[in-house]
mmCIF file of C-alpha atoms in Angstrom:
data_model
loop_
_atom_site.group_PDB
_atom_site.id
_atom_site.type_symbol
_atom_site.label_atom_id
_atom_site.label_comp_id
_atom_site.label_asym_id
_atom_site.label_seq_id
_atom_site.Cartn_x
_atom_site.Cartn_y
_atom_site.Cartn_z
ATOM 1 C CA MET L 28 23.749 1.601 14.558
ATOM 2 C CA SER L 29 26.450 0.887 12.278
ATOM 3 C CA GLU L 30 27.934 3.737 10.079
ATOM 4 C CA LEU L 31 28.704 2.077 6.823
ATOM 5 C CA SER L 32 29.861 5.184 5.063
ATOM 6 C CA ASP L 33 29.403 8.952 5.615
ATOM 7 C CA ARG L 34 26.072 8.494 4.337
ATOM 8 C CA LEU L 35 24.964 4.970 4.564
ATOM 9 C CA LEU L 36 23.657 3.758 7.833
ATOM 10 C CA GLU L 37 22.471 0.580 9.087
ATOM 11 C CA PHE L 38 20.097 -0.194 12.293
ATOM 12 C CA SER L 39 19.295 -3.420 13.759
ATOM 13 C CA PHE L 40 16.172 -4.238 15.664
ATOM 14 C CA GLU L 41 14.999 -7.263 17.599
ATOM 15 C CA ASN L 42 11.483 -7.222 16.566
ATOM 16 C CA PRO L 43 8.676 -9.871 17.455
ATOM 17 C CA LEU L 44 6.620 -8.779 14.282
ATOM 18 C CA VAL L 45 9.175 -10.503 12.102
ATOM 19 C CA ASP L 46 10.388 -12.806 14.482
ATOM 20 C CA PRO L 47 10.100 -15.797 12.787
ATOM 21 C CA PRO L 48 11.966 -15.853 10.436
ATOM 22 C CA LEU L 49 14.260 -13.173 11.516
ATOM 23 C CA GLU L 50 15.602 -12.745 15.174
ATOM 24 C CA THR L 51 16.792 -9.259 14.081
ATOM 25 C CA ALA L 52 15.559 -7.097 11.534
ATOM 26 C CA ASN L 53 17.868 -4.685 9.690
ATOM 27 C CA VAL L 54 17.228 -1.475 8.170
ATOM 28 C CA ARG L 55 19.760 0.550 5.921
ATOM 29 C CA VAL L 56 19.256 4.273 5.232
ATOM 30 C CA LEU L 57 20.910 6.264 2.864
ATOM 31 C CA LEU L 58 21.234 10.072 3.837
ATOM 32 C CA PRO L 59 21.810 12.873 1.120
ATOM 33 C CA GLU L 60 25.036 14.995 1.128
ATOM 34 C CA GLY L 61 25.411 17.388 3.624
ATOM 35 C CA TYR L 62 22.420 15.982 5.935
ATOM 36 C CA ASP L 63 24.094 16.925 9.259
ATOM 37 C CA GLU L 64 24.886 20.373 7.751
ATOM 38 C CA THR L 65 21.388 21.637 7.284
ATOM 39 C CA ASP L 66 17.930 21.775 9.318
ATOM 40 C CA GLU L 67 16.071 20.821 5.938
ATOM 41 C CA THR L 68 13.552 18.093 5.817
ATOM 42 C CA TYR L 69 13.660 15.512 3.097
ATOM 43 C CA PRO L 70 11.333 13.172 1.104
ATOM 44 C CA THR L 71 11.683 9.561 1.523
ATOM 45 C CA ILE L 72 12.000 6.783 -1.073
ATOM 46 C CA TYR L 73 11.012 3.535 0.633
ATOM 47 C CA LEU L 74 13.033 0.689 -1.247
ATOM 48 C CA LEU L 75 12.115 -2.785 -1.025
ATOM 49 C CA HIS L 76 14.379 -5.741 -1.825
ATOM 50 C CA GLY L 77 13.551 -8.976 -3.698
ATOM 51 C CA GLY L 78 13.391 -12.738 -2.877
ATOM 52 C CA GLY L 79 16.317 -14.293 -1.144
ATOM 53 C CA ASN L 80 17.806 -10.704 -0.365
ATOM 54 C CA SER L 81 17.908 -8.470 2.620
ATOM 55 C CA ALA L 82 18.134 -4.907 3.831
ATOM 56 C CA ALA L 83 21.495 -4.771 2.233
ATOM 57 C CA ALA L 84 20.802 -5.677 -1.236
ATOM 58 C CA TRP L 85 20.351 -2.582 -2.732
ATOM 59 C CA SER L 86 23.626 -0.983 -1.231
ATOM 60 C CA ASP L 87 25.600 -4.154 -1.473
ATOM 61 C CA PRO L 88 28.746 -3.694 -3.972
ATOM 62 C CA ASP L 89 28.926 -7.297 -4.593
ATOM 63 C CA LEU L 90 25.435 -7.370 -5.874
ATOM 64 C CA SER L 91 25.787 -4.199 -8.031
ATOM 65 C CA PRO L 92 29.760 -4.075 -8.811
ATOM 66 C CA GLY L 93 28.719 -1.282 -11.355
ATOM 67 C CA GLU L 94 30.794 -3.253 -14.384
ATOM 68 C CA ILE L 95 27.523 -3.021 -16.404
ATOM 69 C CA GLY L 96 24.851 -1.063 -14.438
ATOM 70 C CA PRO L 97 25.493 2.178 -12.225
ATOM 71 C CA GLY L 98 26.496 -0.192 -9.169
ATOM 72 C CA PRO L 99 24.605 0.418 -5.719
ATOM 73 C CA VAL L 100 22.543 3.319 -4.877
ATOM 74 C CA GLN L 101 25.050 5.268 -2.962
ATOM 75 C CA ASN L 102 26.912 5.638 -6.245
ATOM 76 C CA TYR L 103 24.287 7.447 -8.095
ATOM 77 C CA VAL L 104 21.427 8.463 -5.828
ATOM 78 C CA ASP L 105 22.618 12.430 -5.392
ATOM 79 C CA GLU L 106 19.196 13.917 -4.755
ATOM 80 C CA ASP L 107 18.091 15.556 -1.768
ATOM 81 C CA VAL L 108 16.188 12.528 -0.657
ATOM 82 C CA VAL L 109 16.372 9.869 2.089
ATOM 83 C CA VAL L 110 16.350 6.026 1.027
ATOM 84 C CA VAL L 111 15.210 3.538 3.493
ATOM 85 C CA MET L 112 15.804 0.012 2.829
ATOM 86 C CA PRO L 113 14.121 -2.279 5.193
ATOM 87 C CA ASP L 114 14.526 -6.139 5.465
ATOM 88 C CA GLY L 115 11.459 -7.872 3.978
ATOM 89 C CA GLY L 116 12.564 -11.524 4.650
ATOM 90 C CA GLU L 117 14.120 -14.093 2.022
ATOM 91 C CA ASN L 118 10.340 -15.095 1.182
ATOM 92 C CA GLY L 119 8.350 -12.502 3.123
ATOM 93 C CA TRP L 120 6.103 -11.192 0.199
ATOM 94 C CA TYR L 121 5.345 -7.898 2.168
ATOM 95 C CA THR L 122 2.441 -9.078 3.696
ATOM 96 C CA ASP L 123 1.108 -10.016 7.403
ATOM 97 C CA TRP L 124 1.021 -13.639 7.066
ATOM 98 C CA TYR L 125 -2.202 -15.837 7.253
ATOM 99 C CA ASN L 126 -0.476 -18.910 8.646
ATOM 100 C CA ASP L 127 -3.406 -21.076 8.249
ATOM 101 C CA GLY L 128 -5.453 -18.646 10.063
ATOM 102 C CA ASP L 129 -3.500 -18.260 13.248
ATOM 103 C CA PHE L 130 -1.752 -14.868 11.838
ATOM 104 C CA GLY L 131 0.911 -13.732 13.924
ATOM 105 C CA ALA L 132 4.803 -13.399 12.472
ATOM 106 C CA PRO L 133 5.810 -12.530 10.260
ATOM 107 C CA MET L 134 3.868 -9.466 9.888
ATOM 108 C CA TRP L 135 5.859 -7.571 7.284
ATOM 109 C CA GLU L 136 3.086 -4.994 6.346
ATOM 110 C CA THR L 137 2.505 -4.100 10.009
ATOM 111 C CA PHE L 138 6.369 -3.520 10.462
ATOM 112 C CA HIS L 139 6.919 -1.683 7.258
ATOM 113 C CA VAL L 140 3.723 0.616 7.100
ATOM 114 C CA HIS L 141 2.864 1.292 10.869
ATOM 115 C CA GLN L 142 6.146 0.834 12.546
ATOM 116 C CA LEU L 143 8.910 1.422 9.937
ATOM 117 C CA ILE L 144 7.704 4.635 8.670
ATOM 118 C CA PRO L 145 6.818 6.582 11.934
ATOM 119 C CA TRP L 146 10.296 5.104 13.317
ATOM 120 C CA ALA L 147 12.135 6.835 10.304
ATOM 121 C CA GLU L 148 9.999 10.076 10.536
ATOM 122 C CA ASP L 149 10.773 10.514 14.276
ATOM 123 C CA ARG L 150 14.740 9.276 13.889
ATOM 124 C CA PHE L 151 15.400 11.633 10.868
ATOM 125 C CA ARG L 152 14.485 14.936 9.400
ATOM 126 C CA LEU L 153 11.710 13.449 6.778
ATOM 127 C CA ARG L 154 8.612 15.153 5.409
ATOM 128 C CA SER L 155 5.959 13.292 7.217
ATOM 129 C CA GLU L 156 3.093 14.034 4.716
ATOM 130 C CA ARG L 157 2.007 11.791 1.670
ATOM 131 C CA GLY L 158 3.441 14.002 -0.611
ATOM 132 C CA GLY L 159 7.017 13.328 0.806
ATOM 133 C CA ARG L 160 6.680 9.348 0.326
ATOM 134 C CA VAL L 161 7.289 6.871 -2.406
ATOM 135 C CA VAL L 162 7.446 3.280 -2.349
ATOM 136 C CA ALA L 163 9.849 1.210 -5.121
ATOM 137 C CA GLY L 164 11.139 -2.359 -5.268
ATOM 138 C CA LEU L 165 12.498 -5.126 -7.473
ATOM 139 C CA SER L 166 10.838 -8.279 -8.079
ATOM 140 C CA MET L 167 9.291 -9.570 -4.808
ATOM 141 C CA GLY L 168 9.705 -6.096 -3.553
ATOM 142 C CA SER L 169 8.002 -4.796 -6.750
ATOM 143 C CA ALA L 170 4.871 -6.639 -5.772
ATOM 144 C CA GLY L 171 5.402 -5.608 -2.390
ATOM 145 C CA ALA L 172 5.561 -1.787 -3.495
ATOM 146 C CA LEU L 173 2.381 -2.454 -5.459
ATOM 147 C CA GLN L 174 0.532 -4.203 -2.769
ATOM 148 C CA TYR L 175 1.603 -1.263 -0.157
ATOM 149 C CA ALA L 176 0.332 1.435 -2.412
ATOM 150 C CA ALA L 177 -2.886 -0.169 -3.225
ATOM 151 C CA ARG L 178 -3.722 -0.546 0.354
ATOM 152 C CA TYR L 179 -2.462 2.557 1.564
ATOM 153 C CA PRO L 180 -2.725 5.136 -1.449
ATOM 154 C CA ASP L 181 -3.005 8.064 1.113
ATOM 155 C CA THR L 182 0.343 6.836 2.601
ATOM 156 C CA PHE L 183 2.401 7.031 -0.738
ATOM 157 C CA ALA L 184 2.508 9.479 -3.598
ATOM 158 C CA GLY L 185 4.046 7.137 -5.902
ATOM 159 C CA VAL L 186 5.012 3.591 -6.550
ATOM 160 C CA TYR L 187 7.721 2.303 -8.940
ATOM 161 C CA ALA L 188 7.735 -1.414 -9.518
ATOM 162 C CA PHE L 189 10.505 -3.105 -11.217
ATOM 163 C CA SER L 190 10.414 -6.650 -12.757
ATOM 164 C CA GLY L 191 7.597 -7.912 -10.486
ATOM 165 C CA GLY L 192 4.212 -7.588 -11.772
ATOM 166 C CA PRO L 193 1.474 -9.138 -9.488
ATOM 167 C CA PHE L 194 0.383 -12.802 -10.268
ATOM 168 C CA PRO L 195 -2.953 -13.048 -11.687
ATOM 169 C CA ILE L 196 -5.429 -15.047 -9.425
ATOM 170 C CA GLU L 197 -5.799 -17.932 -11.961
ATOM 171 C CA GLN L 198 -2.015 -18.137 -12.030
ATOM 172 C CA PHE L 199 -1.217 -17.842 -8.297
ATOM 173 C CA PRO L 200 1.557 -19.915 -6.980
ATOM 174 C CA SER L 201 0.579 -22.973 -5.040
ATOM 175 C CA GLY L 202 3.763 -23.254 -3.185
ATOM 176 C CA SER L 203 3.710 -23.435 0.529
ATOM 177 C CA THR L 204 5.544 -20.226 1.103
ATOM 178 C CA PHE L 205 2.520 -18.344 -0.883
ATOM 179 C CA VAL L 206 -0.144 -20.675 0.943
ATOM 180 C CA ASP L 207 1.287 -19.612 4.141
ATOM 181 C CA ALA L 208 1.591 -15.733 3.415
ATOM 182 C CA TYR L 209 -1.803 -15.184 1.596
ATOM 183 C CA GLY L 210 -3.978 -18.449 2.226
ATOM 184 C CA ASP L 211 -4.823 -20.941 -0.385
ATOM 185 C CA PRO L 212 -6.705 -19.517 -3.309
ATOM 186 C CA SER L 213 -9.015 -22.643 -3.201
ATOM 187 C CA GLU L 214 -9.951 -22.070 0.263
ATOM 188 C CA GLN L 215 -9.344 -18.387 1.072
ATOM 189 C CA GLU L 216 -10.151 -16.691 -2.455
ATOM 190 C CA THR L 217 -11.673 -13.482 -1.152
ATOM 191 C CA ARG L 218 -8.245 -13.240 1.173
ATOM 192 C CA VAL L 219 -6.002 -13.761 -1.879
ATOM 193 C CA ARG L 220 -7.913 -11.513 -4.225
ATOM 194 C CA GLY L 221 -8.270 -8.653 -1.426
ATOM 195 C CA LEU L 222 -4.329 -8.639 -1.382
ATOM 196 C CA ASN L 223 -3.739 -8.724 -5.004
ATOM 197 C CA PRO L 224 -3.188 -5.399 -6.939
ATOM 198 C CA ASN L 225 -4.976 -6.988 -9.898
ATOM 199 C CA GLU L 226 -8.201 -6.636 -8.008
ATOM 200 C CA LEU L 227 -7.358 -3.155 -6.617
ATOM 201 C CA THR L 228 -6.693 -1.162 -9.420
ATOM 202 C CA GLU L 229 -9.251 1.718 -8.548
ATOM 203 C CA ASN L 230 -6.914 2.297 -5.513
ATOM 204 C CA TYR L 231 -4.127 3.683 -7.811
ATOM 205 C CA ARG L 232 -6.227 6.660 -9.068
ATOM 206 C CA ASN L 233 -4.330 9.305 -7.108
ATOM 207 C CA LEU L 234 -1.110 7.773 -7.377
ATOM 208 C CA ARG L 235 2.021 8.186 -9.742
ATOM 209 C CA LEU L 236 2.342 4.610 -11.084
ATOM 210 C CA TYR L 237 5.609 3.484 -12.861
ATOM 211 C CA MET L 238 6.626 -0.224 -14.143
ATOM 212 C CA ALA L 239 9.637 -1.252 -15.872
ATOM 213 C CA VAL L 240 10.321 -4.849 -16.818
ATOM 214 C CA GLY L 241 12.587 -6.437 -19.529
ATOM 215 C CA LYS L 242 11.655 -9.000 -22.270
ATOM 216 C CA ALA L 243 14.694 -10.936 -22.029
ATOM 217 C CA GLU L 244 14.918 -11.051 -25.785
ATOM 218 C CA GLY L 245 18.061 -13.259 -27.091
ATOM 219 C CA ALA L 246 18.793 -14.301 -23.459
ATOM 220 C CA SER L 247 18.253 -17.684 -21.764
ATOM 221 C CA GLY L 248 18.836 -19.151 -18.458
ATOM 222 C CA PRO L 249 16.973 -18.310 -14.988
ATOM 223 C CA ALA L 250 17.292 -14.589 -15.177
ATOM 224 C CA ALA L 251 15.575 -14.706 -18.697
ATOM 225 C CA GLU L 252 12.946 -16.927 -17.564
ATOM 226 C CA ILE L 253 11.731 -15.192 -14.511
ATOM 227 C CA GLU L 254 11.775 -12.052 -16.313
ATOM 228 C CA ALA L 255 9.488 -13.568 -18.778
ATOM 229 C CA ILE L 256 6.967 -14.432 -16.321
ATOM 230 C CA ALA L 257 7.409 -10.844 -14.841
ATOM 231 C CA TYR L 258 6.702 -9.289 -18.242
ATOM 232 C CA GLU L 259 3.665 -11.306 -18.750
ATOM 233 C CA ASN L 260 2.191 -10.749 -15.192
ATOM 234 C CA PHE L 261 2.732 -6.904 -15.898
ATOM 235 C CA LEU L 262 0.776 -7.262 -18.981
ATOM 236 C CA THR L 263 -2.372 -8.687 -17.258
ATOM 237 C CA PHE L 264 -2.081 -6.034 -14.673
ATOM 238 C CA VAL L 265 -1.877 -3.281 -17.277
ATOM 239 C CA GLU L 266 -4.876 -4.506 -18.944
ATOM 240 C CA ASN L 267 -6.735 -4.315 -15.644
ATOM 241 C CA LEU L 268 -5.266 -0.809 -15.270
ATOM 242 C CA ASP L 269 -6.639 0.335 -18.506
ATOM 243 C CA GLU L 270 -10.315 -1.456 -17.834
ATOM 244 C CA THR L 271 -10.275 0.866 -14.929
ATOM 245 C CA GLY L 272 -9.081 4.116 -16.572
ATOM 246 C CA ILE L 273 -6.028 4.566 -14.272
ATOM 247 C CA ASP L 274 -2.925 6.525 -15.585
ATOM 248 C CA TYR L 275 0.520 4.746 -15.597
ATOM 249 C CA THR L 276 4.029 4.432 -17.381
ATOM 250 C CA PHE L 277 5.050 1.059 -18.388
ATOM 251 C CA ASP L 278 8.500 0.790 -19.791
ATOM 252 C CA VAL L 279 9.529 -2.460 -21.481
ATOM 253 C CA PHE L 280 13.220 -2.885 -22.136
ATOM 254 C CA PRO L 281 13.812 -5.671 -24.986
ATOM 255 C CA GLU L 282 16.900 -6.992 -23.450
ATOM 256 C CA GLY L 283 16.480 -6.670 -19.852
ATOM 257 C CA VAL L 284 16.699 -9.476 -17.513
ATOM 258 C CA HIS L 285 15.984 -10.472 -13.794
ATOM 259 C CA ASP L 286 19.400 -9.064 -12.586
ATOM 260 C CA TRP L 287 20.717 -6.211 -10.816
ATOM 261 C CA PRO L 288 22.352 -4.099 -13.480
ATOM 262 C CA TYR L 289 18.778 -3.525 -14.967
ATOM 263 C CA TRP L 290 17.161 -2.758 -11.645
ATOM 264 C CA GLN L 291 19.821 -0.359 -10.529
ATOM 265 C CA THR L 292 19.543 1.328 -14.111
ATOM 266 C CA TYR L 293 15.668 1.458 -13.651
ATOM 267 C CA LEU L 294 15.832 3.102 -10.362
ATOM 268 C CA LYS L 295 18.254 5.585 -11.564
ATOM 269 C CA GLY L 296 16.200 6.366 -14.440
ATOM 270 C CA VAL L 297 13.223 7.245 -12.408
ATOM 271 C CA LEU L 298 15.002 9.578 -9.867
ATOM 272 C CA PRO L 299 13.835 12.737 -11.564
ATOM 273 C CA ASP L 300 10.212 11.362 -11.716
ATOM 274 C CA MET L 301 10.329 10.844 -8.191
ATOM 275 C CA MET L 302 11.566 14.266 -7.371
ATOM 276 C CA ASP L 303 8.932 15.519 -9.412
ATOM 277 C CA VAL L 304 6.481 13.774 -7.221
ATOM 278 C CA PHE L 305 7.909 15.396 -4.236
ATOM 279 C CA ALA L 306 7.505 18.881 -5.822
ATOM 280 C CA SER L 307 3.888 18.287 -6.785
ATOM 281 C CA GLU L 308 1.201 19.728 -5.315
ATOM 282 C CA PRO L 309 -0.745 17.716 -2.901
ATOM 283 C CA VAL L 310 -3.583 15.749 -4.158
ATOM 284 C CA ASP L 311 -7.239 16.253 -3.654
ATOM 285 C CA PRO L 312 -8.939 13.082 -2.785
ATOM 286 C CA SER L 313 -12.483 14.352 -2.914
ATOM 287 C CA GLY L 314 -14.770 11.838 -4.528
ATOM 288 C CA PHE L 315 -12.229 8.892 -4.110
ATOM 289 C CA THR L 316 -13.198 5.383 -4.478
ATOM 290 C CA HIS L 317 -11.287 2.465 -2.401
ATOM 291 C CA GLU L 318 -11.653 -1.108 -2.107
ATOM 292 C CA THR L 319 -10.300 -3.264 0.810
ATOM 293 C CA ILE L 320 -10.534 -6.471 2.887
ATOM 294 C CA LEU L 321 -9.169 -4.943 5.895
ATOM 295 C CA ARG L 322 -10.899 -4.966 9.040
ATOM 296 C CA ASN L 323 -10.261 -1.580 10.197
ATOM 297 C CA VAL L 324 -9.772 1.138 7.574
ATOM 298 C CA ASP L 325 -8.195 4.895 7.926
ATOM 299 C CA ILE L 326 -7.969 6.149 4.324
ATOM 300 C CA TRP L 327 -7.953 9.793 3.370
ATOM 301 C CA ASP L 328 -8.923 10.438 7.241
ATOM 302 C CA TRP L 329 -12.073 8.429 6.857
ATOM 303 C CA GLN L 330 -12.092 5.606 9.529
ATOM 304 C CA ILE L 331 -13.853 2.410 9.061
ATOM 305 C CA ASP L 332 -14.500 -0.162 11.846
ATOM 306 C CA ARG L 333 -15.982 -3.320 10.561
ATOM 307 C CA ALA L 334 -16.999 -4.409 13.898
ATOM 308 C CA ASP L 335 -18.772 -7.794 12.550
ATOM 309 C CA THR L 336 -16.060 -8.802 10.455
ATOM 310 C CA ASN L 337 -13.436 -11.177 12.021
ATOM 311 C CA ARG L 338 -9.492 -12.219 11.247
ATOM 312 C CA GLN L 339 -10.496 -15.471 9.657
ATOM 313 C CA THR L 340 -13.121 -14.222 7.357
ATOM 314 C CA ALA L 341 -12.087 -11.949 4.471
ATOM 315 C CA GLU L 342 -15.127 -9.494 2.890
ATOM 316 C CA PHE L 343 -14.506 -6.750 0.542
ATOM 317 C CA LEU L 344 -15.436 -3.372 1.618
ATOM 318 C CA ARG L 345 -15.999 -0.699 -1.435
ATOM 319 C CA LEU L 346 -16.311 2.972 -0.541
ATOM 320 C CA GLU L 347 -17.344 5.381 -3.794
ATOM 321 C CA ASP L 348 -17.619 8.847 -4.599
ATOM 322 C CA VAL L 349 -16.628 9.626 -1.064
ATOM 323 C CA THR L 350 -17.039 13.711 -0.289
ATOM 324 C CA SER L 351 -18.064 15.824 2.645
ATOM 325 C CA ASP L 352 -21.529 15.514 1.227
ATOM 326 C CA GLY L 353 -21.565 11.555 1.705
ATOM 327 C CA LEU L 354 -20.633 8.422 0.075
ATOM 328 C CA THR L 355 -21.649 5.072 -1.189
ATOM 329 C CA ILE L 356 -20.751 2.029 0.879
ATOM 330 C CA THR L 357 -20.879 -1.708 -0.235
ATOM 331 C CA GLY L 358 -20.259 -4.676 1.988
ATOM 332 C CA ARG L 359 -21.302 -6.984 4.872
ATOM 333 C CA GLY L 360 -22.162 -6.504 8.320
ATOM 334 C CA LYS L 361 -21.998 -3.766 11.078
ATOM 335 C CA THR L 362 -19.780 -0.805 9.597
ATOM 336 C CA VAL L 363 -18.780 2.194 11.844
ATOM 337 C CA VAL L 364 -17.942 5.237 10.029
ATOM 338 C CA THR L 365 -16.121 8.150 11.335
ATOM 339 C CA THR L 366 -15.337 11.243 8.890
ATOM 340 C CA PRO L 367 -12.727 13.483 8.933
ATOM 341 C CA GLY L 368 -12.912 16.799 10.749
ATOM 342 C CA ASP L 369 -14.588 18.682 7.972
ATOM 343 C CA TYR L 370 -17.604 19.575 9.626
ATOM 344 C CA GLU L 371 -18.618 22.661 12.324
ATOM 345 C CA SER L 372 -17.897 21.343 15.793
ATOM 346 C CA GLY L 373 -21.029 21.183 17.764
ATOM 347 C CA GLN L 374 -23.517 21.589 14.774
ATOM 348 C CA LYS L 375 -26.098 18.857 13.985
ATOM 349 C CA TYR L 376 -26.054 16.665 10.766
ATOM 350 C CA ARG L 377 -28.588 14.606 9.021
ATOM 351 C CA ILE L 378 -27.173 11.382 8.074
ATOM 352 C CA ASP L 379 -29.801 9.948 5.394
ATOM 353 C CA ARG L 380 -29.521 7.028 2.991
ATOM 354 C CA ASP L 381 -31.154 5.791 -0.180
ATOM 355 C CA ASP L 382 -34.091 3.222 -0.303
ATOM 356 C CA GLY L 383 -31.955 0.392 -0.217
ATOM 357 C CA ALA L 384 -32.221 -2.543 2.805
ATOM 358 C CA ALA L 385 -29.312 -1.161 4.655
ATOM 359 C CA THR L 386 -29.947 0.848 7.920
ATOM 360 C CA VAL L 387 -28.138 3.972 9.212
ATOM 361 C CA ARG L 388 -28.046 4.849 12.988
ATOM 362 C CA PRO L 389 -27.982 7.367 14.421
ATOM 363 C CA ARG L 390 -29.823 9.815 11.928
ATOM 364 C CA MET L 391 -28.882 12.885 13.700
ATOM 365 C CA VAL L 392 -25.144 13.224 14.565
ATOM 366 C CA ARG L 393 -23.590 16.209 16.332
ATOM 367 C CA ALA L 394 -20.149 16.957 15.112
ATOM 368 C CA ASP L 395 -17.475 16.402 17.991
ATOM 369 C CA GLU L 396 -14.901 19.046 19.054
ATOM 370 C CA ASP L 397 -12.732 17.892 16.012
ATOM 371 C CA GLY L 398 -15.567 18.547 13.473
ATOM 372 C CA SER L 399 -15.973 14.686 12.948
ATOM 373 C CA LEU L 400 -19.170 12.781 12.522
ATOM 374 C CA THR L 401 -19.604 9.109 13.705
ATOM 375 C CA PHE L 402 -22.469 6.836 12.501
ATOM 376 C CA THR L 403 -23.015 3.126 11.851
ATOM 377 C CA VAL L 404 -24.393 1.378 8.591
ATOM 378 C CA HIS L 405 -25.882 -1.909 8.906
ATOM 379 C CA LEU L 406 -25.212 -3.756 5.806
ATOM 380 C CA GLY L 407 -26.773 -7.032 6.541
ATOM 381 C CA PRO L 408 -24.973 -9.836 8.192
ATOM 382 C CA ALA L 409 -21.455 -10.928 7.602
ATOM 383 C CA ALA L 410 -19.985 -14.178 6.476
ATOM 384 C CA GLU L 411 -19.859 -16.856 9.056
ATOM 385 C CA THR L 412 -16.546 -17.302 10.913
ATOM 386 C CA GLY L 413 -14.069 -19.385 8.720
ATOM 387 C CA SER L 414 -16.365 -19.050 5.484
ATOM 388 C CA ASP L 415 -14.835 -17.658 2.438
ATOM 389 C CA VAL L 416 -18.256 -17.401 0.914
ATOM 390 C CA ALA L 417 -19.507 -14.054 1.607
ATOM 391 C CA ASN L 418 -23.279 -13.275 1.421
ATOM 392 C CA GLN L 419 -24.308 -10.793 -1.231
ATOM 393 C CA PRO L 420 -22.988 -7.482 -0.328
ATOM 394 C CA GLU L 421 -25.299 -4.704 0.023
ATOM 395 C CA SER L 422 -24.925 -1.148 -0.863
ATOM 396 C CA ALA L 423 -26.039 2.187 0.939
ATOM 397 C CA THR L 424 -25.906 5.754 -0.432
ATOM 398 C CA ILE L 425 -25.449 8.029 2.377
ATOM 399 C CA SER L 426 -25.945 11.839 2.308
ATOM 400 C CA ILE L 427 -24.843 14.181 5.138
ATOM 401 C CA GLU L 428 -26.539 17.685 5.404
ATOM 402 C CA PRO L 429 -26.656 20.235 8.065
ATOM 403 C CA PHE L 430 -29.842 19.931 10.176
ATOM 404 C CA GLU L 431 -32.586 22.319 9.496
ATOM 405 C CA CYS L 432 -35.197 22.323 12.031
ATOM 406 C CA GLY L 433 -38.657 21.633 10.639
ATOM 407 C CA ARG L 434 -37.361 19.300 7.687
ATOM 408 C CA SER L 435 -39.052 15.935 7.728
ATOM 409 C CA ASN L 436 -37.126 12.784 7.264
ATOM 410 C CA GLY L 437 -38.618 10.376 4.725
ATOM 411 C CA HIS L 438 -36.719 7.369 6.171
ATOM 412 C CA GLU L 439 -37.966 7.456 9.944
#
């Protein structure tokens, strides 16, 4: 660990998850004033950098000298909050890379979501519940923040995206970096769609969603041209959010370009909103809907294991109207469902379904000692290995009721 100031620390790790491209991954952490003088626990902003940058970017005085904007984050983040700024690779794109089906490093999503957050909450006095975390980023990091929030809406309570709207699928870049990271849209369309926030708008329903971008009016040069693309991408994303009925705030700054003074200004401007998120009552997710291509899903304490889905084949799974009384599940293949511990331990429950082609086994489940139920839904065969063309998905509406002796089962 290096103490860069009384508030700013830097940690370095040898991490096989991101090697290559980085032999050493860095994480900078900005602590609030008086952190060592109290026993207080703090909320966390996970702050992602853009392309060509590193963990140092947001706190680098050379990038943000303060002559126009507020300067680096340590100049203006005075709230009682911890800011965690990790390496994301110069062109990492905040995903576990596809690597032409070989997968492996770099695994930025696994590093940030499954390793960094637990490490930070163990190393520092941080609130460890969803309401104590938001994710934010600029440019490539803006896309990354939107991706993480869509894939893990039960991990973050808010997402703040600056100058980085997700590319529409029809305009997805064809460069080698994007293909290595996500897959080739012409061959792996389902995978690319399943990682794109434009296709996952329903997943933002329980999140505070904020976006800021410039229009580069009266400006020219690369910073203006890149910002113009970001603006158009955001317009498409906002249309998709509107179609889904998702609440959001979208601020457009007419003279804004793709540069640090604007990003630091955007972050400074939303700090009060972030603190409001941290002070808000926890969200009740009952009745949530979630879409994903992940094989193993842990969302709002519902665990889904898609046993028939392999790494080379991406298929969508949709969970709808999920409550303790049941859910509707749409997808393919053998899907093992483990519920939250909402049921009476030792009590038997009937797992019933509608009249569709899907099957459910077992039909009678005893809640375990934690109050959870486990059952399997068979949604027909999964796609063949390596195929991006999934079979027509099947749906099953599942009801969960306490078992009553003497009641017949119409689906036996």
